[in-house]
Tab-separated table of C-alpha atoms in Angstrom:
chain	number	residue	atom	x	y	z
A	26	MET	CA	50.057	175.073	120.978
A	27	ALA	CA	48.352	172.298	122.951
A	28	THR	CA	50.361	169.063	122.970
A	29	PRO	CA	49.270	166.711	120.417
A	30	GLY	CA	48.153	162.920	121.538
A	31	ALA	CA	49.574	159.602	120.390
A	32	GLU	CA	47.612	160.193	116.949
A	33	GLU	CA	48.438	163.587	116.064
A	34	ASP	CA	52.290	162.793	117.504
A	35	VAL	CA	52.712	159.668	114.787
A	36	LEU	CA	51.177	161.678	111.913
A	37	SER	CA	53.529	165.235	112.660
A	38	ARG	CA	57.033	162.559	112.242
A	39	TYR	CA	57.827	161.312	109.519
A	40	ARG	CA	57.380	157.375	108.065
A	41	SER	CA	59.032	155.566	106.024
A	42	PRO	CA	56.107	154.670	103.027
A	43	LEU	CA	57.995	151.593	102.969
A	44	VAL	CA	56.041	150.532	106.189
A	45	SER	CA	53.399	153.000	106.444
A	46	ARG	CA	51.660	152.851	102.991
A	47	TYR	CA	53.322	150.133	101.027
A	48	ALA	CA	54.371	146.489	102.668
A	49	SER	CA	53.139	143.570	104.385
A	50	PRO	CA	52.737	143.486	108.234
A	51	GLU	CA	55.133	140.518	107.471
A	52	MET	CA	58.016	142.051	106.386
A	53	GLY	CA	57.610	144.791	108.314
A	54	PHE	CA	57.969	142.670	111.657
A	55	ASN	CA	60.428	140.882	109.874
A	56	PHE	CA	62.730	144.405	110.437
A	57	SER	CA	60.815	145.537	114.022
A	58	GLU	CA	62.329	146.658	116.941
A	59	ARG	CA	60.313	143.348	118.605
A	60	LYS	CA	61.685	140.945	116.599
A	61	LYS	CA	64.929	142.656	116.799
A	62	PHE	CA	64.996	142.432	120.251
A	63	GLY	CA	63.158	139.376	121.071
A	64	THR	CA	65.535	137.440	118.887
A	65	TRP	CA	68.768	139.228	120.952
A	66	ARG	CA	66.481	137.740	124.055
A	67	ARG	CA	66.523	134.798	122.301
A	68	LEU	CA	70.040	133.942	120.914
A	69	TRP	CA	71.578	134.806	124.753
A	70	LEU	CA	69.012	132.413	126.406
A	71	TYR	CA	71.034	129.898	123.817
A	72	LEU	CA	74.307	130.723	124.343
A	73	ALA	CA	73.325	130.433	127.750
A	74	GLN	CA	71.641	126.537	127.405
A	75	ALA	CA	75.025	125.754	125.034
A	76	GLU	CA	77.522	127.381	127.788
A	77	LYS	CA	75.612	124.767	130.764
A	78	SER	CA	75.190	122.335	128.094
A	79	LEU	CA	79.180	122.410	128.340
A	80	GLY	CA	79.343	122.330	131.669
A	81	LEU	CA	78.826	126.070	133.010
A	82	PRO	CA	77.793	126.710	135.964
A	83	ILE	CA	74.522	127.718	134.668
A	84	THR	CA	71.330	127.032	136.082
A	85	ASP	CA	68.146	125.381	135.415
A	86	GLU	CA	66.147	128.191	137.599
A	87	GLN	CA	68.617	130.561	135.292
A	88	ILE	CA	67.251	129.503	132.150
A	89	LYS	CA	63.555	128.815	133.144
A	90	GLU	CA	63.754	132.536	134.387
A	91	MET	CA	65.195	133.909	131.058
A	92	GLU	CA	62.820	131.216	129.202
A	93	ALA	CA	59.948	133.016	130.820
A	94	ASN	CA	60.776	136.453	129.918
A	95	LEU	CA	61.804	136.016	126.259
A	96	ASP	CA	59.112	138.790	124.976
A	97	ASN	CA	58.525	140.332	128.360
A	98	ILE	CA	60.898	143.346	127.114
A	99	ASP	CA	59.671	147.113	128.669
A	100	PHE	CA	60.905	148.482	125.795
A	101	LYS	CA	60.752	152.317	127.836
A	102	MET	CA	63.422	151.066	130.175
A	103	ALA	CA	65.918	149.894	127.606
A	104	ALA	CA	65.328	153.378	125.843
A	105	GLU	CA	66.335	155.058	129.107
A	106	GLU	CA	69.485	152.810	129.543
A	107	GLU	CA	70.440	153.588	125.733
A	108	LYS	CA	70.415	157.064	126.263
A	109	LYS	CA	72.499	156.915	129.247
A	110	LEU	CA	74.886	154.313	127.863
A	111	ARG	CA	74.738	155.496	124.685
A	112	HIS	CA	75.238	151.504	123.589
A	113	ASP	CA	72.238	149.633	122.517
A	114	VAL	CA	73.146	145.951	122.928
A	115	MET	CA	74.243	146.513	127.443
A	116	ALA	CA	71.269	148.396	127.485
A	117	HIS	CA	69.262	145.767	126.106
A	118	VAL	CA	71.792	143.428	128.820
A	119	HIS	CA	70.120	145.402	131.771
A	120	THR	CA	66.707	145.155	130.597
A	121	PHE	CA	67.187	141.554	130.721
A	122	ALA	CA	68.954	141.196	133.921
A	123	HIS	CA	66.625	143.528	135.534
A	124	CYS	CA	63.797	141.284	134.941
A	125	CYS	CA	65.564	138.219	135.017
A	126	PRO	CA	67.891	138.594	138.332
A	127	LYS	CA	68.812	135.138	139.230
A	128	ALA	CA	69.799	135.195	135.473
A	129	ALA	CA	71.416	138.388	135.024
A	130	ALA	CA	75.161	137.298	136.522
A	131	ILE	CA	74.941	134.703	132.852
A	132	ILE	CA	73.098	137.265	130.342
A	133	HIS	CA	75.638	137.750	127.400
A	134	LEU	CA	79.006	135.722	129.739
A	135	GLY	CA	82.078	135.852	127.101
A	136	ALA	CA	79.871	137.511	124.146
A	137	THR	CA	80.749	140.718	122.446
A	138	SER	CA	77.467	143.123	120.880
A	139	CYS	CA	78.060	141.604	117.690
A	140	TYR	CA	77.311	137.948	118.700
A	141	VAL	CA	73.512	139.296	118.691
A	142	GLY	CA	74.199	141.879	116.795
A	143	ASP	CA	75.668	140.202	113.444
A	144	ASN	CA	73.963	136.635	114.335
A	145	THR	CA	69.902	138.566	114.548
A	146	ASP	CA	70.925	139.889	111.119
A	147	LEU	CA	71.698	136.571	109.789
A	148	ILE	CA	68.392	135.430	110.779
A	149	VAL	CA	66.380	138.214	110.025
A	150	LEU	CA	68.258	138.496	106.437
A	151	ARG	CA	66.862	134.474	106.056
A	152	ASP	CA	63.946	134.917	107.391
A	153	GLY	CA	63.206	137.807	104.833
A	154	PHE	CA	64.260	135.759	101.789
A	155	ASN	CA	61.276	132.971	103.206
A	156	LEU	CA	59.126	135.906	103.245
A	157	LEU	CA	59.432	136.731	99.201
A	158	LEU	CA	60.729	133.677	98.136
A	159	PRO	CA	56.423	132.613	97.767
A	160	LYS	CA	56.226	135.754	96.449
A	161	LEU	CA	57.737	135.763	93.586
A	162	ALA	CA	57.291	131.882	93.680
A	163	ARG	CA	53.330	133.398	93.292
A	164	VAL	CA	54.086	135.830	90.811
A	165	ILE	CA	55.956	133.579	88.575
A	166	SER	CA	53.207	131.133	89.131
A	167	ARG	CA	50.381	134.114	87.602
A	168	LEU	CA	52.771	134.907	85.229
A	169	ALA	CA	52.964	130.889	83.342
A	170	ASP	CA	48.789	130.823	83.814
A	171	PHE	CA	48.642	134.069	81.456
A	172	ALA	CA	51.753	132.782	78.919
A	173	GLU	CA	49.514	129.586	78.623
A	174	LYS	CA	46.375	131.347	78.019
A	175	TYR	CA	48.616	133.331	75.643
A	176	ALA	CA	50.405	131.222	73.845
A	177	ASP	CA	49.031	131.122	70.345
A	178	LEU	CA	48.029	134.507	69.882
A	179	PRO	CA	50.027	136.171	67.329
A	180	THR	CA	51.411	140.336	68.142
A	181	LEU	CA	53.782	142.269	66.865
A	182	GLY	CA	57.386	141.975	67.759
A	183	PHE	CA	59.545	145.084	68.603
A	184	THR	CA	63.092	145.194	68.536
A	185	HIS	CA	64.843	148.547	69.332
A	186	TYR	CA	61.104	149.130	69.835
A	187	GLN	CA	60.639	149.483	66.100
A	188	PRO	CA	57.905	146.384	64.538
A	189	ALA	CA	59.832	143.325	64.002
A	190	GLN	CA	59.165	140.028	62.891
A	191	LEU	CA	55.216	138.098	64.981
A	192	THR	CA	56.256	136.327	68.404
A	193	THR	CA	52.704	136.193	70.364
A	194	VAL	CA	51.166	137.213	73.514
A	195	GLY	CA	52.585	133.752	75.509
A	196	LYS	CA	55.852	133.731	73.806
A	197	ARG	CA	56.713	137.416	75.207
A	198	CYS	CA	55.224	136.917	79.103
A	199	CYS	CA	57.648	133.795	79.154
A	200	LEU	CA	60.798	136.213	78.211
A	201	TRP	CA	59.208	138.086	81.379
A	202	ILE	CA	59.018	134.059	83.302
A	203	GLN	CA	62.272	133.351	82.387
A	204	ASP	CA	63.914	136.747	83.858
A	205	LEU	CA	62.138	135.658	87.444
A	206	CYS	CA	62.747	132.369	87.248
A	207	MET	CA	67.171	133.622	87.201
A	208	ASP	CA	65.525	135.522	89.926
A	209	LEU	CA	63.839	132.767	92.125
A	210	GLN	CA	66.943	130.409	91.584
A	211	ASN	CA	69.606	133.842	92.578
A	212	LEU	CA	67.357	133.765	95.766
A	213	GLU	CA	66.856	130.600	96.895
A	214	ARG	CA	70.961	130.403	96.888
A	215	ALA	CA	71.713	133.774	98.560
A	216	ARG	CA	69.307	132.749	101.364
A	217	ASP	CA	70.942	128.689	101.541
A	218	ASP	CA	74.272	130.377	100.683
A	219	LEU	CA	73.733	132.543	104.269
A	220	ARG	CA	75.731	131.243	107.238
A	221	PHE	CA	75.501	131.768	111.531
A	222	ARG	CA	77.703	134.491	112.634
A	223	GLY	CA	77.922	132.136	115.603
A	224	VAL	CA	80.108	132.036	118.499
A	225	LYS	CA	83.141	134.211	117.562
A	226	GLY	CA	84.268	136.534	120.463
A	227	THR	CA	85.753	140.629	120.249
A	228	THR	CA	87.651	140.309	117.036
A	229	GLY	CA	86.442	136.472	115.773
A	230	THR	CA	89.295	134.857	117.818
A	231	GLN	CA	87.123	133.293	119.958
A	232	ALA	CA	90.105	134.064	123.142
A	233	SER	CA	86.566	135.107	125.608
A	234	PHE	CA	85.027	131.706	125.253
A	235	LEU	CA	88.494	129.781	125.184
A	236	GLN	CA	89.043	131.192	128.799
A	237	LEU	CA	85.901	129.832	129.883
A	238	PHE	CA	85.931	126.331	129.228
A	239	GLU	CA	89.766	126.675	130.677
A	240	GLY	CA	91.711	126.298	127.567
A	241	ASP	CA	89.034	123.044	126.306
A	242	HIS	CA	89.218	123.930	122.297
A	243	SER	CA	86.956	121.198	121.628
A	244	LYS	CA	83.942	122.498	123.936
A	245	VAL	CA	84.835	125.877	122.152
A	246	GLU	CA	83.725	124.305	118.919
A	247	GLU	CA	81.222	122.398	119.952
A	248	LEU	CA	79.289	125.633	121.543
A	249	ASP	CA	79.458	127.182	118.027
A	250	THR	CA	78.359	124.061	116.843
A	251	LEU	CA	75.271	123.934	118.880
A	252	VAL	CA	74.514	127.820	119.391
A	253	THR	CA	74.576	127.775	115.459
A	254	ALA	CA	72.066	124.847	114.791
A	255	LYS	CA	69.926	126.400	118.482
A	256	ALA	CA	69.391	129.727	115.476
A	257	GLY	CA	68.711	126.818	113.106
A	258	PHE	CA	71.357	127.269	110.636
A	259	LYS	CA	73.334	124.242	109.549
A	260	ARG	CA	76.555	126.119	109.186
A	261	SER	CA	78.243	129.229	110.651
A	262	TYR	CA	81.291	131.131	108.825
A	263	MET	CA	84.896	129.505	109.863
A	264	VAL	CA	86.616	132.950	110.233
A	265	THR	CA	85.134	135.962	110.951
A	266	GLY	CA	86.305	139.443	111.885
A	267	GLN	CA	84.194	141.113	115.194
A	268	THR	CA	81.492	140.965	112.428
A	269	TYR	CA	80.759	138.416	109.629
A	270	SER	CA	82.005	140.097	106.464
A	271	ARG	CA	80.723	142.788	105.129
A	272	LYS	CA	80.311	141.026	101.513
A	273	VAL	CA	77.746	139.028	102.041
A	274	ASP	CA	74.941	141.894	102.251
A	275	ILE	CA	76.630	142.730	99.056
A	276	GLU	CA	75.809	139.018	97.891
A	277	VAL	CA	71.776	139.456	99.859
A	278	LEU	CA	71.521	143.181	97.953
A	279	SER	CA	73.455	142.077	94.756
A	280	VAL	CA	70.371	139.408	93.857
A	281	LEU	CA	66.907	141.834	95.270
A	282	ALA	CA	68.753	144.406	93.083
A	283	SER	CA	68.575	141.785	90.223
A	284	LEU	CA	65.182	141.316	90.987
A	285	GLY	CA	64.446	145.141	91.007
A	286	ALA	CA	65.963	144.934	87.385
A	287	SER	CA	63.421	141.840	86.128
A	288	ILE	CA	60.452	144.007	87.401
A	289	HIS	CA	61.598	147.884	86.167
A	290	LYS	CA	60.960	146.164	82.820
A	291	ILE	CA	58.550	143.523	83.217
A	292	CYS	CA	56.573	146.783	84.275
A	293	THR	CA	58.602	149.109	81.409
A	294	ASP	CA	56.782	146.553	79.296
A	295	ILE	CA	53.150	146.373	80.195
A	296	ARG	CA	53.444	149.924	80.425
A	297	LEU	CA	54.631	150.304	77.010
A	298	LEU	CA	51.867	147.978	75.902
A	299	ALA	CA	49.390	150.081	77.997
A	300	ASN	CA	49.866	153.147	75.498
A	301	LEU	CA	49.547	150.838	72.833
A	302	LYS	CA	46.047	149.474	74.295
A	303	GLU	CA	47.182	146.283	73.332
A	304	ILE	CA	47.340	145.192	77.237
A	305	GLU	CA	46.508	146.671	80.292
A	306	GLU	CA	46.867	146.352	84.333
A	307	PRO	CA	43.689	145.291	86.260
A	308	PHE	CA	42.049	149.430	86.153
A	309	GLU	CA	39.056	149.676	89.314
A	310	LYS	CA	35.698	149.917	88.501
A	311	ASP	CA	36.215	153.370	90.657
A	312	GLN	CA	39.586	154.037	90.392
A	313	ILE	CA	40.481	157.827	88.899
A	314	GLY	CA	42.896	158.051	86.381
A	315	SER	CA	43.407	161.634	86.364
A	316	SER	CA	41.857	164.383	88.580
A	317	ALA	CA	42.237	166.708	85.492
A	318	MET	CA	41.529	164.340	82.432
A	319	PRO	CA	38.523	161.487	83.299
A	320	TYR	CA	39.181	159.161	80.314
A	321	LYS	CA	42.975	157.929	81.257
A	322	ARG	CA	43.814	154.902	82.618
A	323	ASN	CA	47.287	155.344	84.039
A	324	PRO	CA	48.739	152.182	84.144
A	325	MET	CA	49.967	153.266	88.204
A	326	ARG	CA	50.837	150.224	89.460
A	327	SER	CA	53.725	149.297	86.178
A	328	GLU	CA	54.434	152.997	87.198
A	329	ARG	CA	54.816	151.754	91.197
A	330	CYS	CA	56.998	148.776	90.265
A	331	CYS	CA	59.080	151.092	88.844
A	332	SER	CA	60.093	153.675	91.457
A	333	LEU	CA	60.089	151.447	93.789
A	334	ALA	CA	62.454	149.442	91.658
A	335	ARG	CA	64.604	152.013	90.865
A	336	HIS	CA	65.413	152.812	94.786
A	337	LEU	CA	65.632	148.784	95.254
A	338	MET	CA	68.425	148.802	91.998
A	339	THR	CA	70.217	151.326	93.897
A	340	LEU	CA	70.351	150.082	97.406
A	341	VAL	CA	73.235	147.824	96.157
A	342	LEU	CA	75.763	150.472	96.800
A	343	ASP	CA	75.856	150.893	100.259
A	344	PRO	CA	77.002	147.058	100.935
A	345	LEU	CA	79.319	147.896	98.297
A	346	GLN	CA	81.280	150.777	99.739
A	347	THR	CA	80.511	149.364	103.294
A	348	ALA	CA	82.708	146.228	102.267
A	349	SER	CA	85.621	148.041	101.487
A	350	VAL	CA	85.986	150.812	104.410
A	351	GLN	CA	85.957	147.410	106.963
A	352	TRP	CA	89.734	148.759	108.606
A	353	PHE	CA	90.448	145.397	109.598
A	354	GLU	CA	88.069	143.124	112.496
A	355	ARG	CA	85.949	145.748	111.964
A	356	THR	CA	84.837	150.200	112.036
A	357	LEU	CA	80.904	151.206	113.038
A	358	ASP	CA	80.879	153.040	110.357
A	359	ASP	CA	78.535	150.315	108.871
A	360	SER	CA	76.204	149.929	112.142
A	361	ALA	CA	73.778	153.252	110.507
A	362	ASN	CA	74.058	152.849	106.706
A	363	ARG	CA	72.821	148.825	107.075
A	364	ARG	CA	69.798	149.882	110.120
A	365	VAL	CA	68.644	151.591	106.722
A	366	CYS	CA	69.725	149.661	103.513
A	367	LEU	CA	69.265	146.755	104.831
A	368	ALA	CA	65.323	146.649	105.620
A	369	GLU	CA	64.906	148.947	102.907
A	370	ALA	CA	66.244	146.700	99.945
A	371	PHE	CA	63.561	143.602	101.477
A	372	LEU	CA	60.780	145.840	102.000
A	373	THR	CA	61.069	146.990	98.767
A	374	ALA	CA	61.349	143.851	96.909
A	375	ASP	CA	58.204	142.750	99.076
A	376	ILE	CA	56.357	145.932	98.318
A	377	ILE	CA	57.051	145.717	94.120
A	378	LEU	CA	56.789	141.761	94.317
A	379	SER	CA	52.815	142.085	95.533
A	380	THR	CA	52.078	144.751	93.303
A	381	LEU	CA	53.011	142.709	90.506
A	382	GLN	CA	51.221	139.782	91.812
A	383	ASN	CA	48.594	142.331	92.239
A	384	ILE	CA	48.752	143.084	87.940
A	385	SER	CA	49.772	139.112	86.677
A	386	GLU	CA	46.223	138.793	88.618
A	387	GLY	CA	43.864	141.062	86.360
A	388	LEU	CA	46.253	142.021	83.165
A	389	VAL	CA	43.613	142.782	80.206
A	390	VAL	CA	44.233	142.293	76.904
A	391	TYR	CA	42.909	143.797	73.771
A	392	PRO	CA	43.328	140.798	70.469
A	393	LYS	CA	41.182	143.683	68.565
A	394	VAL	CA	43.794	146.144	68.568
A	395	ILE	CA	46.928	143.398	68.412
A	396	GLU	CA	44.498	141.734	65.291
A	397	ARG	CA	44.679	145.401	63.688
A	398	ARG	CA	48.607	146.470	64.157
A	399	ILE	CA	49.856	143.316	62.603
A	400	ARG	CA	47.315	144.637	59.496
A	401	GLN	CA	49.419	147.748	59.654
A	402	GLU	CA	53.028	145.538	59.594
A	403	LEU	CA	52.296	142.280	58.623
A	404	PRO	CA	51.855	142.983	54.726
A	405	PHE	CA	55.775	144.352	54.774
A	406	MET	CA	57.207	141.053	56.560
A	407	ALA	CA	55.275	139.555	54.405
A	408	THR	CA	57.484	140.600	51.217
A	409	GLU	CA	59.557	137.266	51.691
A	410	ASN	CA	56.915	135.139	51.383
A	411	ILE	CA	55.589	136.648	48.143
A	412	ILE	CA	58.755	136.553	46.298
A	413	MET	CA	59.347	132.948	47.169
A	414	ALA	CA	55.421	131.788	45.957
A	415	MET	CA	55.717	133.979	42.780
A	416	VAL	CA	59.015	131.968	41.741
A	417	LYS	CA	57.718	128.615	42.873
A	418	ALA	CA	54.841	130.120	40.592
A	419	GLY	CA	57.597	130.401	37.454
A	420	GLY	CA	58.418	133.953	38.415
A	421	ASN	CA	61.656	135.918	38.126
A	422	ARG	CA	63.461	136.468	41.533
A	423	GLN	CA	64.805	139.672	40.113
A	424	ASP	CA	61.956	141.158	38.837
A	425	CYS	CA	59.676	140.059	41.688
A	426	HIS	CA	61.727	141.752	44.028
A	427	GLU	CA	61.735	145.382	42.534
A	428	LYS	CA	57.973	145.143	41.849
A	429	ILE	CA	57.379	144.465	45.701
A	430	ARG	CA	60.258	147.619	46.772
A	431	VAL	CA	58.321	149.712	44.209
A	432	LEU	CA	54.368	148.646	46.036
A	433	SER	CA	55.869	149.052	49.300
A	434	GLN	CA	57.305	151.643	48.433
A	435	GLN	CA	54.229	153.514	47.582
A	436	ALA	CA	52.178	151.599	50.347
A	437	ALA	CA	54.745	153.440	52.910
A	438	ALA	CA	54.032	156.719	51.636
A	439	VAL	CA	50.495	156.288	52.327
A	440	VAL	CA	51.387	154.898	55.606
A	441	LYS	CA	53.494	157.768	56.678
A	442	GLN	CA	52.471	160.480	54.347
A	443	GLU	CA	49.115	160.393	54.670
A	444	GLY	CA	48.237	159.156	57.592
A	445	GLY	CA	46.283	156.047	55.936
A	446	ASP	CA	46.190	151.990	56.377
A	447	ASN	CA	49.226	149.965	54.742
A	448	ASP	CA	47.558	149.221	51.322
A	449	PHE	CA	50.768	147.258	49.823
A	450	ILE	CA	47.979	143.960	49.661
A	451	ALA	CA	45.698	145.682	47.557
A	452	ARG	CA	48.325	147.045	45.367
A	453	VAL	CA	49.271	143.776	45.255
A	454	GLN	CA	46.152	142.466	44.039
A	455	ALA	CA	45.107	145.153	41.410
A	456	ASP	CA	49.016	144.289	39.230
A	457	PRO	CA	48.326	142.141	37.000
A	458	TYR	CA	52.017	140.777	37.789
A	459	PHE	CA	50.689	138.876	40.722
A	460	SER	CA	47.629	136.661	39.566
A	461	PRO	CA	49.313	134.007	39.768
A	462	ILE	CA	49.367	133.731	43.116
A	463	HIS	CA	46.793	136.472	44.300
A	464	LYS	CA	44.324	132.895	45.840
A	465	GLN	CA	47.096	132.396	48.344
A	466	LEU	CA	47.850	135.818	49.560
A	467	GLU	CA	45.935	135.120	52.559
A	468	SER	CA	46.993	132.173	53.974
A	469	LEU	CA	50.430	133.923	53.170
A	470	LEU	CA	49.463	136.672	55.725
A	471	ASP	CA	47.798	134.314	58.201
A	472	PRO	CA	49.595	135.371	61.153
A	473	SER	CA	50.184	132.167	63.002
A	474	SER	CA	52.036	131.241	60.247
A	475	PHE	CA	54.887	133.826	60.923
A	476	THR	CA	54.804	133.132	65.113
A	477	GLY	CA	57.673	130.226	63.953
A	478	ARG	CA	57.710	127.288	67.450
A	479	ALA	CA	56.702	129.829	69.973
A	480	PRO	CA	53.448	128.133	71.105
A	481	GLN	CA	55.929	125.250	70.926
A	482	GLN	CA	57.913	126.734	73.014
A	483	VAL	CA	55.933	128.482	75.432
A	484	ALA	CA	54.456	124.864	76.477
A	485	LYS	CA	57.558	123.225	76.255
A	486	PHE	CA	59.145	126.498	78.498
A	487	LEU	CA	56.568	126.164	81.232
A	488	LYS	CA	56.237	121.796	81.395
A	489	GLU	CA	59.432	121.552	82.145
A	490	GLU	CA	60.964	124.419	83.830
A	491	VAL	CA	58.902	126.673	85.837
A	492	ARG	CA	56.481	124.606	87.055
A	493	PRO	CA	58.497	122.279	88.237
A	494	ALA	CA	60.733	124.841	90.345
A	495	LEU	CA	57.268	126.619	91.467
A	496	ILE	CA	57.040	122.792	93.700
A	497	PRO	CA	58.484	123.981	96.940
A	498	TYR	CA	55.792	126.787	96.870
A	499	GLN	CA	52.813	124.953	95.722
A	500	SER	CA	51.038	125.180	99.508
A	501	LYS	CA	51.499	128.519	100.030
A	502	MET	CA	49.998	129.569	96.080
A	503	GLY	CA	46.858	131.631	98.455
A	504	GLY	CA	44.601	133.733	96.253
A	505	LYS	CA	44.507	136.639	95.447
A	506	ILE	CA	45.811	139.821	96.484
A	507	GLU	CA	44.448	143.594	96.836
A	508	LEU	CA	46.108	146.367	96.422
A	509	ALA	CA	48.055	148.537	98.703
A	510	LEU	CA	47.315	151.949	98.583
């Protein structure tokens, strides 16, 4: 067999579809090797700068040499070093030292592997949230526009997926928006709660740094503060083992799993509405719904969201189990697991938010279908109004109730047994008993009179809760998004 070329070699190995097929380039880079190891070098620079400022014998020349080589990473050399040393951090220490011979002696001075490993993870998690939050805000904004547009359009409500009292298309959308606004708050909180691991040493005691500074506790504390600020954090965790507490990962993936649940519910609703032909996700001109059934318009975007959201919701189980088995100051059985679950959670959340934005920018509403379904169900829902109108016209409530019970049962039989239309109102119009209110029947059956305060709720909710929550993201709302493969 011929030796495969570079392109064929890529096609001959498994690649995660999260990156190769779906996720944005920005989120893909955030969890890339280049971002990871470039951040390691920056953390070594921050440490050296802070140690120098506090009096350790580190020269300007050494600092400048490190600064000049932050992105000059020989990945081939690093891979060879790791294969030999079986230690990724030391492999990159040697690789960095190779291109910084003057600074080689002070790179990683006093630090443990988790100084670069855990602190980089926290930076990547923070940056991941900063990528997700504007995307979530955009989805909320698009849905808010949709809710506002259809705030007054009556539609059949469903409880237990059975016809219930009317609501409006906009009000139903606000149920989706409210869940997403909770997710927006949760993601902001989780991001803002993140702290830096800081400069804590091998078991979190800072013993190596205390030795470097000859027992000066204040300088060790200042070192931690300086490096934390250089990395863009306001606080570091006051106590750590060798790692930051793995409960932090639980908090991070919990809010992402919760976002997944919200999106799964929204897209399930859209899929059900598509079956009813009331609302559909966008369907492109040349899009094929089925290879065998040309007429089909499958809700593939919503199905993709549900499929990936299901994966996102399960990932929180990994950090839950990891945190529970971290013995004493740390064990290494967290490492391989975290390489997978943390990246996949953010990549998956990124994908479903982009897909939901695409859906929300092209939702199609079919008012005539909605109106027809209302006509089929509303006569039964209007029975109480009819009774009240008859009582006001001088009728007896119990007699009227019995009349309506009989007529409604007859109409239900036509619908269920004969497959006909609901003829309850025609039966009321044909019965002389109801002649006092025959002229009122049209107004009694006006769908807008059955939606309560739904339009007012939409307006108040969007004005007082939704729009203000989006203000921090106004500059990042951007244009429409095209669907990934």
